[in-house]
Amino acid sequence: VARMDSEVLALSSDLMATASGFCLTTEQRALLPPSLEILKIENKFSRVVFWGKLQGKMGDYLIAQGLGEASSMDAKVEGGEVVVAEYFETLKAIPKKTYRLSPDGVGWTLLPTVDSEVQAKVAEFETFVKGSGKVFEPLMGDAAHVFKFTVTVPPAEEGGEATTDERELAEDERLAAMVAEIDEATSVVPVGAYVLTAGQQLVANTYYRGLPLSDGLSIRSYLHMRSPHAKDGEEAPTEQSAMVKARDFLDSVAGDTPKGSWSLKHDSPNNLIILRSLLYPGYIHFNMVDSPLFGSAYVGTGLKNFNLAFML
């Protein structure tokens, strides 16, 4: 199964350019495939994908993600076969690591883990930005940059005075948080492209042959490559003891809110199905009709469409 990974990046980038207008430069097309392959081998990833580009004031960041570990992600179900139609307990996590391309254009730098501490700092920074009258503050585009801001700390005792504390947020922390947030809302794969093994390992479905046109034009044919979310009135799937179908373990984008947050169309001259996010303009998923070839990328500043609910 092919996607925006090192093995098919040249072909996938051509299709992405057709779908979105985003083109890699000649230099990037030459340097990215071998550098992504090195990243894959050195870190023993099952595969490495080109995630996209986040734009900053002074420069842009090219982002890649390593998916799973080769030893576990490529493992087969006991007996040597990946079973597609059996029932398995759902997955516990989607293993991903995120990198930005280093200034030399060859090496990759691992971005910080977006833990609760980083999330808290990003939330404080966003509150500060909105308090200053802005909707959004772009990335600087300099990996060494540190955002400095202030937060208001409530008084420790009733009747006391609030104080102001200075805070710092590293560019890499904000970059990692942006990727994680966009990834959580997008990261689309076609139904059937991945299966879950009995050992709860996410693997590419070697029998996947693509979506026919009728299925490709159905919003229910697209899933989020993320840990499943809890649905209203239900336990989170990761906590259920019930077994689920191996191909139905991921959340469908059809359940996203607000309704209508995806645009789906058929590009008949190129035989492509193109899915666009209206929540994060700049995210595109494409797949070729009746072909295992699919891919996606995000290109933008990271700005979310906060007015989407009022536009639909």
Coordinates of C-alpha atoms in Angstrom, one line a residue:
V1 CA 0.0 0.0 0.0
A2 CA 1.5 3.3 -1.0
R3 CA 1.2 6.8 0.5
M4 CA 3.4 9.8 1.1
D5 CA 6.3 7.7 2.3
S6 CA 9.9 7.5 1.2
E7 CA 9.3 4.8 -1.3
V8 CA 6.7 6.6 -3.4
L9 CA 7.2 10.2 -2.5
A10 CA 7.9 11.4 -6.0
L11 CA 4.7 9.9 -7.4
S12 CA 2.7 10.9 -4.4
S13 CA 3.9 14.5 -4.4
D14 CA 2.8 14.7 -8.1
L15 CA -0.7 13.6 -7.1
M16 CA -0.7 15.9 -4.1
A17 CA 0.3 18.8 -6.4
T18 CA -2.7 17.9 -8.6
A19 CA -5.0 17.7 -5.7
S20 CA -3.9 20.7 -3.7
G21 CA -1.5 22.8 -5.8
F22 CA 1.3 22.2 -3.2
C23 CA 4.6 21.3 -4.9
L24 CA 7.9 20.1 -3.5
T25 CA 10.8 22.0 -4.9
T26 CA 13.3 20.1 -7.2
E27 CA 15.8 20.1 -4.3
Q28 CA 13.2 18.7 -1.9
R29 CA 12.1 16.0 -4.3
A30 CA 15.8 14.9 -4.6
L31 CA 16.7 15.1 -0.9
L32 CA 13.6 14.0 0.9
P33 CA 13.2 10.3 -0.2
P34 CA 16.8 9.3 0.9
S35 CA 16.6 11.3 4.1
L36 CA 13.2 9.8 5.0
E37 CA 14.5 6.3 4.2
I38 CA 17.5 7.0 6.5
L39 CA 15.1 8.2 9.3
K40 CA 13.1 5.0 8.8
I41 CA 16.1 2.7 9.0
E42 CA 17.9 4.4 11.9
N43 CA 14.8 4.4 14.1
K44 CA 13.4 1.0 12.9
F45 CA 10.1 2.5 11.9
S46 CA 7.6 0.4 10.0
R47 CA 7.2 3.4 7.7
V48 CA 7.9 7.1 7.5
V49 CA 5.5 9.5 5.9
F50 CA 5.8 13.1 4.8
W51 CA 3.3 14.9 6.9
G52 CA 3.4 18.4 5.3
K53 CA 4.6 21.9 5.9
L54 CA 3.9 24.4 8.6
Q55 CA 4.6 28.0 7.6
G56 CA 6.2 30.6 9.9
K57 CA 7.1 34.3 9.7
M58 CA 10.8 33.7 8.9
G59 CA 10.7 30.3 7.4
D60 CA 8.8 27.0 7.1
Y61 CA 9.0 23.6 8.6
L62 CA 8.8 20.4 6.7
I63 CA 7.4 17.6 8.9
A64 CA 7.7 13.8 8.8
Q65 CA 6.2 11.1 11.0
G66 CA 7.5 7.7 11.9
L67 CA 4.8 5.1 12.3
G68 CA 5.2 2.2 14.6
E69 CA 8.2 -0.1 15.0
A70 CA 9.3 -2.4 12.3
S71 CA 9.5 -5.4 14.6
S72 CA 6.0 -5.0 15.9
M73 CA 4.1 -3.2 13.0
D74 CA 5.2 -5.8 10.4
A75 CA 4.4 -8.7 12.7
K76 CA 1.9 -11.2 11.3
V77 CA -1.0 -12.8 13.1
E78 CA 0.1 -16.2 14.5
G79 CA 0.0 -18.6 11.7
G80 CA 1.6 -16.2 9.2
E81 CA -1.5 -14.4 7.9
V82 CA -3.1 -11.0 8.5
V83 CA -6.7 -11.8 9.0
V84 CA -9.0 -9.1 7.7
A85 CA -12.5 -10.2 8.6
E86 CA -11.9 -11.7 12.1
Y87 CA -12.8 -9.9 15.3
F88 CA -10.1 -8.4 17.5
E89 CA -9.9 -6.3 20.5
T90 CA -9.4 -2.7 19.4
L91 CA -6.1 -0.9 19.4
K92 CA -4.8 1.0 22.5
A93 CA -2.7 3.6 20.7
I94 CA -1.5 4.8 17.3
P95 CA 2.3 4.9 17.6
K96 CA 3.7 8.0 15.9
K97 CA 6.8 10.1 16.3
T98 CA 7.1 13.6 14.7
Y99 CA 10.2 15.2 13.2
R100 CA 11.0 18.5 11.5
L101 CA 13.6 18.8 8.8
S102 CA 16.9 20.2 10.0
P103 CA 18.3 23.4 8.4
D104 CA 20.8 21.2 6.5
G105 CA 17.9 19.8 4.5
V106 CA 18.9 16.2 5.2
G107 CA 18.7 15.4 8.9
W108 CA 15.6 15.2 11.0
T109 CA 15.0 16.6 14.5
L110 CA 12.6 14.8 16.9
L111 CA 10.0 17.2 18.2
P112 CA 9.1 17.2 21.9
T113 CA 6.4 14.9 23.2
V114 CA 3.2 16.8 23.7
D115 CA 2.5 15.9 27.3
S116 CA 0.2 17.6 29.8
E117 CA 2.9 20.2 30.7
V118 CA 3.4 21.2 27.1
Q119 CA -0.4 21.3 26.5
A120 CA -0.8 23.6 29.6
K121 CA 1.9 26.0 28.3
V122 CA 0.3 26.1 24.8
A123 CA -3.1 26.8 26.4
E124 CA -1.7 29.6 28.5
F125 CA 0.1 31.1 25.4
E126 CA -3.2 31.0 23.3
T127 CA -5.0 32.7 26.2
F128 CA -2.4 35.4 26.2
V129 CA -2.6 35.9 22.4
K130 CA -6.4 36.2 22.5
G131 CA -6.1 38.6 25.4
S132 CA -3.8 40.8 23.3
G133 CA -6.6 41.1 20.7
K134 CA -5.3 38.5 18.2
V135 CA -7.0 35.4 17.0
F136 CA -3.8 33.6 16.2
E137 CA 0.0 34.1 16.4
P138 CA 2.0 32.3 13.6
L139 CA 5.1 30.3 14.3
M140 CA 8.3 32.4 14.0
G141 CA 10.0 30.0 11.6
D142 CA 13.2 29.9 13.7
A143 CA 13.6 26.7 15.7
A144 CA 15.7 28.5 18.3
H145 CA 13.0 31.0 19.0
V146 CA 11.3 31.2 22.4
F147 CA 7.9 32.8 22.9
K148 CA 7.8 34.9 26.0
F149 CA 4.5 35.9 27.5
T150 CA 2.7 36.6 30.8
V151 CA -0.1 34.9 32.7
T152 CA -2.3 36.2 35.4
V153 CA -2.2 34.1 38.6
P154 CA -5.2 34.3 40.8
P155 CA -4.6 35.4 44.4
A156 CA -3.7 32.6 46.9
E157 CA -6.1 34.0 49.5
E158 CA -9.6 35.5 49.2
G159 CA -9.3 39.3 49.0
G160 CA -5.7 39.2 47.8
E161 CA -4.4 40.6 44.6
A162 CA -3.7 38.7 41.4
T163 CA -0.1 38.6 40.2
T164 CA 1.5 38.3 36.8
D165 CA 4.0 35.6 36.0
E166 CA 6.3 35.4 33.0
R167 CA 6.3 32.2 30.9
E168 CA 8.3 30.8 28.1
L169 CA 7.2 28.5 25.3
A170 CA 9.8 27.0 22.9
E171 CA 9.1 27.1 19.2
D172 CA 9.6 23.3 19.0
E173 CA 7.0 22.7 21.7
R174 CA 4.5 24.9 19.9
L175 CA 5.3 23.2 16.6
A176 CA 4.8 19.8 18.1
A177 CA 1.5 20.8 19.7
M178 CA 0.3 22.2 16.3
V179 CA 1.1 19.0 14.5
A180 CA -0.6 16.9 17.2
E181 CA -3.7 19.1 17.2
I182 CA -4.1 19.0 13.4
D183 CA -3.3 15.3 13.3
E184 CA -6.0 14.6 15.8
A185 CA -8.6 16.4 13.7
T186 CA -7.4 15.0 10.3
S187 CA -4.9 12.1 9.7
V188 CA -7.3 10.4 7.2
V189 CA -6.9 6.9 5.7
P190 CA -9.4 5.0 3.5
V191 CA -11.5 2.2 5.1
G192 CA -9.8 -1.1 4.8
A193 CA -6.3 0.2 4.2
Y194 CA -5.2 -0.8 7.7
V195 CA -6.2 -3.8 9.9
L196 CA -5.7 -4.7 13.5
T197 CA -4.0 -8.0 14.4
A198 CA -4.8 -10.2 17.3
G199 CA -1.9 -8.6 19.2
Q200 CA -3.5 -5.2 18.8
Q201 CA -0.9 -4.1 16.3
L202 CA -1.8 -1.8 13.5
V203 CA -0.6 -3.1 10.1
A204 CA -1.1 -2.1 6.5
N205 CA -3.6 -4.4 4.8
T206 CA -1.7 -6.2 2.0
Y207 CA -5.0 -7.1 0.4
Y208 CA -6.2 -3.5 0.1
R209 CA -6.9 -2.6 -3.5
G210 CA -8.4 0.8 -3.2
L211 CA -11.9 2.2 -3.2
P212 CA -14.3 2.0 -6.1
L213 CA -15.8 5.4 -7.2
S214 CA -19.1 4.9 -5.4
D215 CA -17.4 4.1 -2.1
G216 CA -14.8 6.8 -2.6
L217 CA -17.5 9.4 -2.8
S218 CA -19.0 8.3 0.5
I219 CA -17.8 10.2 3.6
R220 CA -18.2 6.9 5.6
S221 CA -15.3 5.4 3.6
Y222 CA -12.7 7.6 5.5
L223 CA -11.3 7.0 8.9
H224 CA -9.1 8.9 11.4
M225 CA -5.6 7.3 12.0
R226 CA -5.7 8.1 15.7
S227 CA -6.8 6.4 19.0
P228 CA -10.6 6.0 18.8
H229 CA -12.6 8.5 20.7
A230 CA -15.5 7.7 23.1
K231 CA -18.9 8.2 21.6
D232 CA -21.8 9.8 23.5
G233 CA -23.1 7.3 26.0
E234 CA -20.4 4.7 25.3
E235 CA -17.1 3.8 26.8
A236 CA -14.0 4.7 24.9
P237 CA -13.3 1.9 22.4
T238 CA -9.9 1.4 24.0
E239 CA -11.5 0.4 27.2
Q240 CA -14.1 -2.0 25.8
S241 CA -13.7 -5.7 26.3
A242 CA -16.0 -6.4 23.3
M243 CA -14.4 -7.5 20.1
V244 CA -14.7 -5.3 17.0
K245 CA -14.2 -6.0 13.4
A246 CA -10.6 -5.7 12.3
R247 CA -11.4 -3.0 9.7
D248 CA -13.9 -1.1 11.8
F249 CA -11.8 -0.1 14.8
L250 CA -11.0 3.5 13.8
D251 CA -13.4 6.5 14.0
S252 CA -15.2 7.5 10.8
V253 CA -14.8 11.2 9.7
A254 CA -18.6 11.0 9.2
G255 CA -19.0 11.4 12.9
D256 CA -16.9 14.6 13.1
T257 CA -18.5 17.8 14.4
P258 CA -19.6 20.2 13.2
K259 CA -21.3 18.2 10.5
G260 CA -20.2 19.2 7.0
S261 CA -16.6 19.9 8.1
W262 CA -15.3 17.9 5.1
S263 CA -15.4 18.6 1.4
L264 CA -15.4 15.5 -0.9
K265 CA -15.1 15.6 -4.7
H266 CA -14.0 13.4 -7.7
D267 CA -11.3 14.8 -9.9
S268 CA -12.3 12.8 -13.0
P269 CA -9.5 13.9 -15.4
N270 CA -6.9 12.5 -12.9
N271 CA -9.2 9.7 -11.5
L272 CA -8.6 11.0 -7.9
I273 CA -11.0 11.4 -4.9
I274 CA -10.0 14.5 -3.0
L275 CA -11.1 15.1 0.7
R276 CA -10.5 18.5 2.1
S277 CA -10.8 19.6 5.7
L278 CA -12.8 22.8 6.2
L279 CA -11.8 22.9 9.9
Y280 CA -8.1 23.0 9.1
P281 CA -7.9 24.5 5.6
G282 CA -4.7 23.2 4.0
Y283 CA -5.3 19.6 4.8
I284 CA -5.8 17.4 1.8
H285 CA -6.4 13.6 1.5
F286 CA -6.3 12.0 -1.9
N287 CA -6.8 8.5 -3.2
M288 CA -6.8 7.1 -6.7
V289 CA -10.0 5.3 -7.7
D290 CA -9.6 1.5 -7.7
S291 CA -5.9 1.8 -6.7
P292 CA -4.1 1.2 -3.4
L293 CA -2.4 4.6 -3.9
F294 CA -3.4 7.2 -1.3
G295 CA -1.8 10.0 0.7
S296 CA -2.4 13.2 2.6
A297 CA -0.6 16.4 3.7
Y298 CA -1.2 19.6 5.5
V299 CA 0.2 22.9 4.2
G300 CA -0.6 26.1 6.2
T301 CA 0.1 28.2 9.3
G302 CA -1.8 25.9 11.7
L303 CA -4.7 28.3 12.0
K304 CA -8.0 26.6 12.7
N305 CA -11.2 27.8 11.1
F306 CA -13.0 28.9 14.3
N307 CA -15.9 30.2 12.3
L308 CA -16.8 26.9 10.6
A309 CA -19.8 26.2 12.7
F310 CA -21.3 29.5 11.6
M311 CA -20.5 29.0 8.0
L312 CA -22.3 25.7 7.5

